[in-house]
Short mmCIF file of C-alpha atoms in Angstrom, two decimals:
data_model
loop_
_atom_site.label_atom_id
_atom_site.label_comp_id
_atom_site.label_asym_id
_atom_site.label_seq_id
_atom_site.Cartn_x
_atom_site.Cartn_y
_atom_site.Cartn_z
CA MET A 1 -87.70 62.35 22.87
CA ALA A 2 -88.89 65.77 21.76
CA VAL A 3 -88.00 66.91 18.27
CA PRO A 4 -86.39 70.36 18.44
CA THR A 5 -87.68 73.00 16.06
CA ASP A 6 -84.81 75.47 16.14
CA GLY A 7 -81.04 75.45 16.14
CA ALA A 8 -78.64 74.09 18.72
CA SER A 9 -80.45 75.90 21.50
CA GLY A 10 -83.93 74.84 20.45
CA SER A 11 -85.07 78.44 20.91
CA ASN A 12 -84.27 81.95 19.82
CA ASP A 13 -85.37 83.37 23.17
CA ALA A 14 -81.92 84.48 24.26
CA VAL A 15 -83.43 87.32 26.28
CA PRO A 16 -87.07 88.27 26.79
CA ALA A 17 -88.38 90.74 24.22
CA SER A 18 -88.81 94.27 25.52
CA SER A 19 -88.99 97.80 24.16
CA GLY A 20 -85.60 98.55 25.67
CA MET A 21 -83.78 95.88 23.71
CA LYS A 22 -81.08 96.84 21.28
CA LYS A 23 -82.00 95.97 17.70
CA LEU A 24 -79.33 93.65 16.37
CA ARG A 25 -77.98 94.79 13.00
CA PHE A 26 -75.93 92.73 10.58
CA LEU A 27 -73.87 93.26 7.45
CA VAL A 28 -73.81 90.58 4.75
CA ILE A 29 -70.64 90.46 2.65
CA GLY A 30 -71.47 88.58 -0.54
CA ALA A 31 -75.04 88.59 -1.86
CA GLY A 32 -74.90 85.24 -3.65
CA SER A 33 -76.91 82.14 -2.80
CA ARG A 34 -75.42 81.74 0.69
CA GLY A 35 -75.72 85.43 1.51
CA ASN A 36 -79.37 85.31 0.50
CA ALA A 37 -79.94 82.16 2.55
CA TYR A 38 -78.73 83.88 5.71
CA GLY A 39 -80.49 87.12 4.77
CA ARG A 40 -83.82 85.31 4.56
CA ALA A 41 -83.25 83.41 7.77
CA VAL A 42 -82.28 86.50 9.77
CA THR A 43 -85.27 88.43 8.43
CA VAL A 44 -88.00 85.85 8.99
CA ALA A 45 -86.70 83.75 11.89
CA THR A 46 -84.85 86.06 14.29
CA ARG A 47 -85.15 89.40 16.04
CA GLY A 48 -82.16 90.69 14.12
CA VAL A 49 -82.20 92.73 10.92
CA ILE A 50 -79.97 92.89 7.88
CA HIS A 51 -78.73 96.47 7.89
CA ALA A 52 -76.13 96.57 5.09
CA VAL A 53 -74.75 94.65 2.13
CA ALA A 54 -71.39 94.61 0.35
CA GLU A 55 -71.52 92.99 -3.09
CA PRO A 56 -69.69 93.90 -6.33
CA HIS A 57 -72.43 92.66 -8.69
CA ALA A 58 -74.83 95.62 -8.98
CA PHE A 59 -77.97 93.60 -9.73
CA LYS A 60 -77.35 91.12 -6.90
CA ARG A 61 -76.63 93.98 -4.50
CA ARG A 62 -79.78 95.91 -5.35
CA GLU A 63 -82.00 92.82 -5.26
CA PHE A 64 -80.57 91.86 -1.89
CA GLY A 65 -81.18 95.35 -0.55
CA LYS A 66 -84.72 95.41 -1.91
CA ASN A 67 -85.51 92.03 -0.34
CA TYR A 68 -83.93 92.46 3.08
CA ILE A 69 -82.90 96.06 3.80
CA TRP A 70 -84.60 99.06 2.21
CA GLY A 71 -87.60 97.35 0.62
CA SER A 72 -89.22 97.51 -2.77
CA GLY A 73 -89.20 101.08 -4.05
CA GLY A 74 -86.93 102.24 -1.25
CA GLU A 75 -83.38 103.52 -1.38
CA ALA A 76 -80.31 102.69 0.65
CA SER A 77 -79.43 105.02 3.49
CA GLU A 78 -75.87 106.00 4.29
CA GLY A 79 -73.88 102.96 5.35
CA GLN A 80 -76.23 100.36 3.86
CA GLU A 81 -74.89 99.64 0.37
CA PHE A 82 -71.31 99.00 -0.73
CA ALA A 83 -69.85 97.68 -3.98
CA ASP A 84 -66.82 96.29 -2.17
CA TRP A 85 -66.31 95.07 1.39
CA LYS A 86 -63.21 97.25 1.56
CA ASP A 87 -65.42 100.28 0.90
CA TRP A 88 -67.50 99.30 3.92
CA LEU A 89 -64.36 98.75 6.00
CA ARG A 90 -63.12 102.26 5.19
CA TRP A 91 -66.56 103.72 5.90
CA GLU A 92 -66.86 101.90 9.22
CA THR A 93 -63.36 102.94 10.29
CA GLU A 94 -64.15 106.58 9.53
CA ARG A 95 -67.53 106.27 11.27
CA ARG A 96 -65.85 105.09 14.44
CA GLN A 97 -63.29 107.86 14.28
CA LYS A 98 -66.02 110.49 13.90
CA LYS A 99 -68.02 108.97 16.75
CA ALA A 100 -64.95 109.03 18.99
CA ALA A 101 -64.55 112.73 18.13
CA GLY A 102 -68.08 113.39 19.31
CA GLN A 103 -69.72 113.76 15.91
CA ASP A 104 -73.20 112.47 15.09
CA VAL A 105 -72.90 109.38 12.93
CA PRO A 106 -75.21 106.62 11.64
CA GLU A 107 -75.48 103.54 13.80
CA GLY A 108 -73.04 100.76 13.10
CA ILE A 109 -73.57 97.00 13.03
CA ASP A 110 -73.27 94.26 15.61
CA GLY A 111 -72.18 91.40 13.39
CA VAL A 112 -71.08 90.26 9.95
CA PHE A 113 -72.02 87.34 7.71
CA VAL A 114 -69.06 86.50 5.43
CA CYS A 115 -70.52 84.80 2.35
CA THR A 116 -67.97 85.47 -0.39
CA LEU A 117 -65.95 83.02 -2.44
CA ASP A 118 -63.94 80.69 -0.21
CA GLU A 119 -60.54 82.10 -1.14
CA MET A 120 -61.58 85.58 0.00
CA HIS A 121 -62.42 84.59 3.58
CA VAL A 122 -58.94 84.91 5.06
CA GLU A 123 -58.37 88.47 3.83
CA ILE A 124 -61.80 89.61 4.97
CA LEU A 125 -61.71 87.95 8.39
CA GLU A 126 -58.24 89.20 9.19
CA ALA A 127 -59.17 92.71 8.09
CA ILE A 128 -62.35 92.92 10.18
CA ALA A 129 -60.96 91.14 13.25
CA PRO A 130 -59.78 94.43 14.89
CA LEU A 131 -63.36 95.79 14.70
CA ASN A 132 -64.42 93.26 17.36
CA LEU A 133 -67.70 92.28 15.71
CA HIS A 134 -69.70 89.06 15.99
CA ILE A 135 -68.95 86.93 12.92
CA LEU A 136 -70.58 84.08 11.04
CA SER A 137 -68.39 82.81 8.20
CA GLU A 138 -69.67 80.51 5.50
CA LYS A 139 -67.79 77.22 5.20
CA PRO A 140 -65.06 76.46 4.52
CA LEU A 141 -63.34 78.86 6.88
CA ALA A 142 -60.42 79.11 4.45
CA THR A 143 -58.84 77.14 1.62
CA SER A 144 -55.67 76.11 3.46
CA LEU A 145 -54.81 75.02 6.98
CA ASP A 146 -52.28 77.84 7.28
CA ASP A 147 -55.02 80.36 6.52
CA CYS A 148 -57.39 78.72 9.03
CA LEU A 149 -54.73 79.01 11.72
CA SER A 150 -54.01 82.58 10.68
CA ILE A 151 -57.70 83.43 11.05
CA TYR A 152 -57.73 81.78 14.45
CA ASN A 153 -54.82 83.92 15.60
CA ALA A 154 -56.47 87.07 14.24
CA LEU A 155 -59.81 86.43 15.94
CA ARG A 156 -58.64 84.95 19.22
CA THR A 157 -55.87 86.38 21.35
CA GLY A 158 -56.84 85.00 24.72
CA SER A 159 -60.49 84.70 25.77
CA PRO A 160 -63.13 85.18 23.07
CA SER A 161 -64.68 88.64 23.10
CA LYS A 162 -67.32 88.09 20.41
CA ILE A 163 -69.44 85.25 19.06
CA PHE A 164 -67.99 83.30 16.14
CA SER A 165 -69.83 80.74 14.06
CA ILE A 166 -69.02 78.72 10.95
CA GLY A 167 -71.48 77.53 8.29
CA HIS A 168 -71.45 73.88 9.38
CA VAL A 169 -75.21 73.76 9.02
CA LEU A 170 -75.59 69.98 9.46
CA ARG A 171 -75.23 70.46 13.22
CA TYR A 172 -78.36 72.58 13.31
CA SER A 173 -81.03 70.63 11.42
CA PRO A 174 -83.81 69.17 13.61
CA HIS A 175 -83.14 65.73 12.13
CA ASN A 176 -79.48 65.74 13.09
CA ILE A 177 -80.02 67.28 16.53
CA LEU A 178 -82.47 64.46 17.30
CA LEU A 179 -80.09 61.85 15.85
CA ARG A 180 -77.26 63.03 18.09
CA ASP A 181 -79.54 63.04 21.13
CA ILE A 182 -80.64 59.47 20.40
CA ILE A 183 -77.06 58.24 20.03
CA LEU A 184 -75.20 60.22 22.70
CA THR A 185 -77.77 61.20 25.33
CA ASP A 186 -80.26 58.32 25.23
CA LYS A 187 -77.52 55.88 24.14
CA VAL A 188 -80.15 53.64 22.58
CA ILE A 189 -77.48 51.58 20.80
CA GLY A 190 -74.95 51.61 23.63
CA ASP A 191 -71.41 52.64 22.77
CA VAL A 192 -70.74 53.56 19.14
CA VAL A 193 -68.56 50.96 17.41
CA SER A 194 -68.62 52.31 13.87
CA LEU A 195 -70.35 54.90 11.69
CA GLU A 196 -70.78 55.09 7.94
CA HIS A 197 -72.03 58.31 6.38
CA CYS A 198 -72.71 59.18 2.75
CA GLU A 199 -73.30 62.45 0.96
CA PRO A 200 -75.00 61.82 -2.38
CA VAL A 201 -74.26 65.10 -4.12
CA GLY A 202 -76.68 64.57 -7.01
CA TRP A 203 -75.81 63.91 -10.63
CA TRP A 204 -76.65 67.33 -12.10
CA HIS A 205 -75.83 69.28 -8.92
CA PHE A 206 -72.24 68.08 -9.06
CA SER A 207 -71.94 69.07 -12.72
CA HIS A 208 -73.35 72.53 -11.92
CA SER A 209 -71.12 73.39 -8.97
CA TYR A 210 -68.03 71.20 -9.30
CA VAL A 211 -67.57 70.76 -13.06
CA ARG A 212 -68.87 74.03 -14.49
CA GLY A 213 -69.14 76.20 -11.38
CA ASN A 214 -67.02 78.06 -8.87
CA TRP A 215 -65.72 74.97 -7.05
CA ARG A 216 -64.50 72.94 -10.03
CA ARG A 217 -60.79 73.40 -9.36
CA GLY A 218 -58.70 72.36 -6.42
CA THR A 219 -56.83 74.82 -4.25
CA PRO A 220 -53.13 75.57 -4.86
CA ASN A 221 -52.36 72.84 -2.32
CA GLY A 222 -54.54 70.35 -4.19
CA ASP A 223 -57.50 70.26 -1.81
CA GLY A 224 -60.83 69.84 -3.58
CA SER A 225 -64.47 68.90 -3.17
CA LEU A 226 -63.98 67.31 0.25
CA LEU A 227 -63.17 70.81 1.50
CA THR A 228 -65.62 72.89 -0.50
CA LYS A 229 -68.57 70.47 -0.54
CA SER A 230 -68.17 68.03 2.30
CA CYS A 231 -66.25 69.76 5.08
CA HIS A 232 -69.52 69.99 7.02
CA ASP A 233 -70.02 66.23 6.60
CA ILE A 234 -66.64 65.61 8.21
CA ASP A 235 -67.68 68.10 10.88
CA PHE A 236 -70.96 66.20 11.34
CA ILE A 237 -69.03 62.97 11.96
CA LEU A 238 -66.70 64.70 14.43
CA TRP A 239 -69.70 66.31 16.17
CA LEU A 240 -71.05 62.80 16.80
CA LEU A 241 -67.82 60.99 17.60
CA CYS A 242 -65.21 63.55 18.64
CA SER A 243 -66.91 66.54 20.28
CA PRO A 244 -67.71 66.42 24.00
CA PRO A 245 -71.11 64.73 24.44
CA PRO A 246 -74.18 66.78 25.42
CA GLY A 247 -74.08 68.00 29.01
CA SER A 248 -70.30 67.83 29.30
CA ALA A 249 -68.30 70.32 31.31
CA VAL A 250 -66.88 73.29 29.38
CA ASN A 251 -63.34 71.93 29.71
CA HIS A 252 -64.26 68.39 28.60
CA PRO A 253 -61.65 67.45 25.95
CA PRO A 254 -62.57 66.14 22.50
CA HIS A 255 -61.97 62.50 21.64
CA GLU A 256 -59.36 63.13 18.97
CA PRO A 257 -58.75 60.57 16.21
CA ARG A 258 -55.88 58.13 15.99
CA SER A 259 -55.60 57.95 12.20
CA ILE A 260 -57.09 59.34 9.01
CA SER A 261 -56.91 57.96 5.47
CA SER A 262 -58.62 58.73 2.19
CA MET A 263 -58.83 57.73 -1.43
CA GLY A 264 -60.64 59.39 -4.27
CA ALA A 265 -60.40 60.53 -7.86
CA LEU A 266 -62.06 62.35 -10.70
CA THR A 267 -63.67 59.36 -12.38
CA GLN A 268 -66.49 60.60 -14.58
CA PHE A 269 -66.14 64.20 -15.79
CA ARG A 270 -63.02 63.92 -17.97
CA PRO A 271 -62.26 63.67 -21.70
CA GLN A 272 -61.90 59.88 -21.63
CA ARG A 273 -65.61 59.58 -20.79
CA LYS A 274 -66.83 61.91 -23.55
CA PRO A 275 -69.35 60.23 -25.86
CA ALA A 276 -67.96 59.64 -29.35
CA ALA A 277 -71.08 61.20 -30.85
CA ALA A 278 -70.15 64.55 -29.30
CA GLY A 279 -67.12 64.82 -31.55
CA THR A 280 -65.06 67.96 -30.99
CA ALA A 281 -67.88 70.03 -29.49
CA THR A 282 -67.02 71.87 -26.30
CA ASN A 283 -70.36 73.62 -25.68
CA CYS A 284 -73.81 72.07 -25.29
CA LEU A 285 -75.49 74.53 -27.66
CA SER A 286 -73.35 73.33 -30.57
CA CYS A 287 -73.05 69.65 -29.63
CA PRO A 288 -74.56 66.99 -31.94
CA ALA A 289 -75.07 64.69 -28.93
CA GLU A 290 -76.81 67.31 -26.77
CA ARG A 291 -80.28 65.72 -26.91
CA VAL A 292 -79.00 62.34 -25.67
CA CYS A 293 -76.62 63.67 -23.01
CA ASN A 294 -77.81 63.63 -19.41
CA TYR A 295 -75.59 66.59 -18.59
CA SER A 296 -76.84 68.86 -21.37
CA ALA A 297 -76.90 72.42 -20.03
CA LEU A 298 -80.08 73.00 -22.04
CA LYS A 299 -81.80 70.10 -20.30
CA ILE A 300 -80.62 71.06 -16.84
CA TYR A 301 -81.17 74.82 -16.86
CA ARG A 302 -83.90 75.32 -19.46
CA ASP A 303 -85.95 72.12 -19.62
CA MET A 304 -85.74 71.04 -15.97
CA HIS A 305 -86.02 74.51 -14.44
CA LEU A 306 -86.77 77.64 -16.49
CA ALA A 307 -89.41 75.95 -18.65
CA LYS A 308 -91.26 75.06 -15.45
CA GLY A 309 -91.08 78.60 -14.15
CA HIS A 310 -88.24 77.91 -11.73
CA THR A 311 -85.88 80.90 -11.62
CA ASP A 312 -84.20 80.20 -8.28
CA TRP A 313 -81.00 78.18 -7.87
CA PRO A 314 -79.39 76.90 -10.09
CA VAL A 315 -80.76 79.10 -12.91
CA SER A 316 -80.24 82.27 -10.87
CA ILE A 317 -76.57 81.36 -10.53
CA VAL A 318 -76.22 81.24 -14.32
CA CYS A 319 -78.29 84.44 -14.78
CA PRO A 320 -78.72 86.50 -11.60
CA ASP A 321 -81.38 88.67 -13.27
CA ILE A 322 -83.39 85.81 -14.79
CA GLU A 323 -86.41 86.27 -12.49
CA ASP A 324 -86.56 89.98 -13.22
CA THR A 325 -86.37 89.31 -16.96
CA LEU A 326 -89.09 86.65 -16.82
CA THR A 327 -91.38 88.96 -14.84
CA THR A 328 -90.89 92.09 -16.92
CA SER A 329 -90.24 90.73 -20.42
CA GLY A 330 -91.74 87.24 -20.54
CA ALA A 331 -90.66 83.64 -21.04
CA ALA A 332 -89.09 84.11 -24.50
CA ALA A 333 -86.84 86.92 -23.29
CA ALA A 334 -85.85 84.89 -20.22
CA GLU A 335 -84.91 81.92 -22.41
CA ASP A 336 -82.90 84.15 -24.74
CA LEU A 337 -81.03 85.53 -21.73
CA LEU A 338 -80.30 82.05 -20.42
CA LEU A 339 -79.06 80.83 -23.81
CA SER A 340 -76.82 83.86 -24.18
CA HIS A 341 -75.07 82.85 -20.96
CA LEU A 342 -74.90 79.16 -21.84
CA ARG A 343 -73.48 79.94 -25.28
CA GLN A 344 -70.35 81.49 -23.78
CA ASP A 345 -67.29 79.30 -24.29
CA TYR A 346 -63.52 79.44 -24.52
CA ASP A 347 -60.70 78.19 -26.70
CA ARG A 348 -57.70 77.00 -24.71
CA ALA A 349 -55.42 78.02 -27.56
CA LYS A 350 -56.62 81.61 -27.37
CA MET A 351 -57.41 82.18 -23.68
CA SER A 352 -55.04 81.88 -20.76
CA ASP A 353 -55.66 79.30 -18.09
CA GLU A 354 -55.90 82.10 -15.54
CA SER A 355 -58.69 83.76 -17.51
CA ILE A 356 -60.55 80.48 -17.93
CA ALA A 357 -60.34 79.75 -14.22
CA SER A 358 -61.48 83.23 -13.22
CA ARG A 359 -65.14 82.67 -14.10
CA THR A 360 -67.81 80.03 -14.58
CA TRP A 361 -68.84 78.31 -17.84
CA TYR A 362 -72.26 76.76 -17.40
CA GLY A 363 -72.73 75.77 -21.05
CA ARG A 364 -69.38 73.99 -21.25
CA CYS A 365 -69.27 70.27 -22.05
CA VAL A 366 -68.76 68.42 -18.76
CA TYR A 367 -66.18 66.20 -20.47
CA GLU A 368 -64.18 69.16 -21.81
CA ALA A 369 -64.18 71.39 -18.73
CA ASP A 370 -61.21 72.59 -16.68
CA ASN A 371 -62.34 70.75 -13.53
CA ASN A 372 -60.00 68.61 -11.44
CA VAL A 373 -61.76 67.89 -8.12
CA CYS A 374 -62.82 64.41 -7.02
CA ASP A 375 -66.29 63.21 -7.90
CA ASP A 376 -65.87 60.08 -5.76
CA GLN A 377 -64.02 60.05 -2.44
CA VAL A 378 -63.89 57.96 0.72
CA VAL A 379 -62.47 59.02 4.09
CA THR A 380 -61.84 56.68 7.04
CA ILE A 381 -61.15 57.79 10.60
CA SER A 382 -60.22 55.67 13.61
CA TRP A 383 -60.09 56.35 17.34
CA ASP A 384 -58.22 54.66 20.20
CA ASP A 385 -59.73 53.95 23.61
CA ASP A 386 -59.91 57.01 25.87
CA THR A 387 -59.70 55.31 29.27
CA VAL A 388 -59.72 58.57 31.24
CA HIS A 389 -63.14 59.70 29.97
CA LYS A 390 -64.42 56.18 29.23
CA ARG A 391 -64.77 56.63 25.48
CA PRO A 392 -64.16 53.37 23.60
CA SER A 393 -62.34 52.97 20.30
CA LYS A 394 -64.41 53.32 17.12
CA THR A 395 -64.21 53.91 13.40
CA ALA A 396 -66.00 56.07 10.84
CA SER A 397 -66.18 56.12 7.07
CA PHE A 398 -67.45 58.88 4.82
CA HIS A 399 -68.35 58.60 1.13
CA MET A 400 -68.88 61.62 -1.12
CA ILE A 401 -70.28 60.51 -4.47
CA ALA A 402 -71.45 62.60 -7.44
CA PRO A 403 -73.70 60.47 -9.73
CA THR A 404 -76.71 59.94 -7.47
CA GLU A 405 -80.47 60.30 -7.66
CA LYS A 406 -80.70 61.96 -4.25
CA GLN A 407 -79.34 65.47 -3.96
CA CYS A 408 -77.51 66.19 -0.72
CA GLU A 409 -79.94 64.00 1.26
CA ARG A 410 -77.40 62.45 3.57
CA ARG A 411 -77.80 58.89 4.73
CA GLY A 412 -75.90 56.62 7.03
CA ARG A 413 -75.77 53.94 9.68
CA VAL A 414 -74.33 53.86 13.18
CA TYR A 415 -73.40 50.50 14.71
CA GLY A 416 -73.41 50.17 18.49
CA THR A 417 -72.90 47.58 21.19
CA HIS A 418 -76.67 47.31 21.80
CA GLY A 419 -78.12 47.96 18.35
CA GLU A 420 -77.87 50.08 15.25
CA VAL A 421 -79.35 53.31 13.91
CA SER A 422 -79.91 54.22 10.27
CA TYR A 423 -80.87 57.65 8.98
CA ASP A 424 -81.73 59.25 5.65
CA SER A 425 -82.42 62.95 6.37
CA ARG A 426 -86.15 62.16 6.75
CA THR A 427 -86.36 59.26 9.19
CA ILE A 428 -84.31 57.65 11.94
CA THR A 429 -84.59 53.89 12.35
CA ILE A 430 -83.46 52.11 15.53
CA TYR A 431 -82.91 48.36 15.83
CA SER A 432 -82.45 46.87 19.30
CA PHE A 433 -80.43 43.70 19.79
CA ALA A 434 -82.15 43.06 23.14
CA THR A 435 -85.72 43.15 21.88
CA ARG A 436 -85.00 42.38 18.22
CA SER A 437 -87.45 45.16 17.40
CA THR A 438 -87.32 48.13 15.04
CA THR A 439 -88.51 51.64 15.82
CA VAL A 440 -88.95 54.18 13.03
CA ILE A 441 -89.05 57.89 13.89
CA GLU A 442 -90.47 60.19 11.26
CA VAL A 443 -88.84 63.57 11.84
CA PRO A 444 -91.47 66.28 11.27
CA ARG A 445 -90.85 68.32 8.17
CA GLN A 446 -89.95 71.95 8.57
CA PRO A 447 -91.86 74.69 6.74
CA PRO A 448 -91.05 74.45 3.00
CA GLU A 449 -88.74 77.49 3.00
CA GLU A 450 -86.73 75.99 5.87
CA GLU A 451 -86.86 72.41 4.65
CA LYS A 452 -85.10 73.20 1.38
CA ALA A 453 -82.32 74.99 3.27
CA HIS A 454 -80.31 71.96 4.41
CA GLY A 455 -83.31 70.40 6.16
CA GLY A 456 -83.70 73.42 8.39
CA GLY A 457 -79.97 73.67 9.12
CA ASP A 458 -79.56 77.13 7.58
CA TYR A 459 -82.33 78.51 9.75
CA GLY A 460 -81.15 76.58 12.81
CA LEU A 461 -77.63 77.97 12.50
CA THR A 462 -78.88 81.50 11.91
CA ARG A 463 -81.21 81.33 14.90
CA ALA A 464 -78.41 79.98 17.08
CA PHE A 465 -75.93 82.66 16.00
CA VAL A 466 -78.36 85.56 16.42
CA ALA A 467 -79.57 84.15 19.74
CA ALA A 468 -75.98 84.04 20.98
CA VAL A 469 -75.37 87.63 19.87
CA ASP A 470 -78.66 88.64 21.48
CA ALA A 471 -77.69 86.98 24.77
CA VAL A 472 -74.39 88.88 24.82
CA GLU A 473 -75.62 92.28 23.62
CA ASN A 474 -79.02 92.38 25.34
CA GLY A 475 -78.79 89.77 28.06
CA GLY A 476 -75.34 90.48 29.45
CA MET A 477 -74.26 86.86 29.09
CA GLU A 478 -70.56 86.06 28.92
CA VAL A 479 -69.41 85.37 25.38
CA SER A 480 -67.96 81.96 26.25
CA GLU A 481 -71.26 80.88 27.85
CA ALA A 482 -73.39 82.16 24.95
CA GLN A 483 -71.01 80.56 22.44
CA MET A 484 -71.49 77.10 23.89
CA LYS A 485 -75.16 77.46 24.91
CA PHE A 486 -76.44 78.66 21.55
CA VAL A 487 -73.79 78.02 18.87
CA GLY A 488 -72.48 74.86 20.53
CA CYS A 489 -69.12 75.06 18.78
CA SER A 490 -66.02 77.11 19.49
CA LEU A 491 -63.62 78.60 16.97
CA GLU A 492 -61.06 76.05 18.15
CA GLU A 493 -63.41 73.19 17.33
CA ALA A 494 -64.21 74.68 13.92
CA VAL A 495 -60.50 74.93 13.08
CA ARG A 496 -59.84 71.37 14.29
CA SER A 497 -62.71 70.12 12.13
CA HIS A 498 -61.16 71.80 9.09
CA ALA A 499 -57.78 70.34 10.00
CA VAL A 500 -59.22 66.81 9.76
CA VAL A 501 -60.36 67.65 6.21
CA PHE A 502 -56.89 68.89 5.27
CA ALA A 503 -55.35 65.77 6.84
CA ALA A 504 -57.67 63.57 4.77
CA GLU A 505 -56.77 65.43 1.59
CA GLU A 506 -53.07 65.04 2.35
CA ALA A 507 -53.66 61.33 2.93
CA ARG A 508 -55.44 61.05 -0.42
CA ARG A 509 -52.80 62.92 -2.41
CA GLU A 510 -49.84 61.14 -0.84
CA GLU A 511 -51.54 57.74 -0.51
CA LYS A 512 -50.73 57.42 3.16
CA VAL A 513 -52.29 57.08 6.60
CA VAL A 514 -52.09 60.25 8.69
CA LYS A 515 -51.33 59.65 12.37
CA TRP A 516 -53.44 62.49 13.72
CA LYS A 517 -51.66 63.35 16.98
CA ASP A 518 -48.20 63.66 15.41
CA TRP A 519 -49.55 65.41 12.33
CA TRP A 520 -51.56 67.96 14.30
CA GLU A 521 -48.74 68.70 16.74
CA GLN A 522 -46.42 69.31 13.80
CA LYS A 523 -48.89 71.70 12.14
CA LEU A 524 -49.37 73.62 15.38
CA ALA A 525 -45.65 73.88 16.12
CA THR A 526 -45.34 77.21 14.33
CA VAL A 527 -48.53 78.81 15.70
CA GLY A 528 -48.93 77.41 19.19
CA THR A 529 -51.62 75.20 20.65
CA ILE A 530 -55.23 76.20 20.03
#
C-alpha cells in the first residue's frame, strides 16, 4: 500500500506543463489564518498564483500581498488589493463590462478562496455565484442549514459549470487517505461494524478560539462548536462510512444514515468553575490568581509563545502586527504590544451585549467570558443494511473534547468483521482476527510546513482544488469529471455533510433522536432534492 503524498488525486499533474498553459490566478477573500494557509499552499505547492486579496484589516492585507502577490518592496497593481470584497465585486463587474465593450482591461481571476468569518460566507457566495468562478470555501459552508441550501441553489442550477470545494481538509491528509484505502479498498478488517472517532481540541486551543475567540458563541439557531470546529470530523466519518467507496460509479448513491443523536454541554468554562482566589477579576492582567491559573492569557500568549520567539498563531491572532513589531522594535516593544491587547476588557453594565460579541477578548477570564458553545460533545450515528449495494448496518460515535493534552491530533478505532484498526494521526495499527497479529504502519511525516497544516490536509486540499481547476481550464476536462477525480467531493455531498451536523445539533438541543430520512426529506421539501 503506497502512501500518497498529495491530495485526493495523489498528484497535481492535472495537465502536462507547457509554455502555452494559462496561468491560474486566484483571489483570496479574508487574509486571516485560513486565508494565509491557502495562500502559502497555492504559492509553494501548485502551479497557480495568488493574484488578489480582499481584506478590511490594512496590516493583514498588506502583509498578505507582500508575502504572496506583489512581493517585499513591491506595490499592488490595479485589481490586486481591495479593502472590502464588495469593492472587488464592483471592480470585477466593471472590468467585465469594459472587456465586453472591447476595451483593454487587466486580466481577471479564475477562482476564489472564501476565508472570511463563517457568517459572511452566504452573502459572499451568493453574490459571486453569477460570475461563474471556481470556488473553494472555508468550512463551515454557512452557519445554518437554510443558508447552506441557499448557497447550493445559487451555485448549482443544473449541471456544475465550475469546480467547488469546501475546507474539509481531513479528507486530504496522507494519513487519512491511506486509512480510507486500508479500510474500504483493501478491506483488511472486512466489513465495518462500528467506528469511534475523537477530536482532542487541546486545553489552551479551546480557550483561545472557543472561549475568548471568534467562535465562542453559538449561532442564532443555537449551533456551536460541532459546526465551527468539528464539522470536518463529521465529514471525515461520513467519508469513511457514507460516501461511495473508492472506484464506485459516478451515480453510486451514498449510504445515508438511519438515525443521529447527540449530547453535550458547556462544562468547564463558566462562572461556577471560577477559582475562589480569582475573586471578582475579569481580566488576567488584574487577577490575583493569574500565576496559578492554567488558562492565564499571560502564560498562554507571552510565556508559552512570544517569550520563545513564536509570533505565529495564536499570538498573531491577538496582535496581527506582532512579528513586525518584534523585528523592527525588539522584544520589549512586542511584549508591550501584546499586553496592550490582553489588557482590553469590558463591563457588562456599561457595554451592550452586541458590542461585546462583535469582537474578541483574549485577556478575558475564561470563567467570566461570554461563551456558550459546548466544550464536551458526543454524536452517534447509525445505519441500516443497504441490501441493494451490499452495505451492512453499522454505527459511529464522535467525541469532541476540550481539556486535552493533544491538540487536534485525531484518534480513533474502527471495528470490523475480520479485525480492527486504530489510528492517531501518526500511525495506523491493524489487528487481524485470523492471524492474531498486529501490523503498525508509520505514516511518513510531511515537510514541517505541511505537517503543521492539518497533517498535510491543507496542502492536499489546495493541490486537489487547483489541479481540478487546471484540468478544466488547461486540460479541457469536463467539470464533473475533474470534480470527482481531483476534489473527490461534490457540492451536494458537502451540503449533506453539513446537514448531518445540523441534525446532530438539533438532536442535542431537543434531546431527541433524529430519524435522518424523514428529517432530511422535510428540510428539502421547500428547496427540492439535491
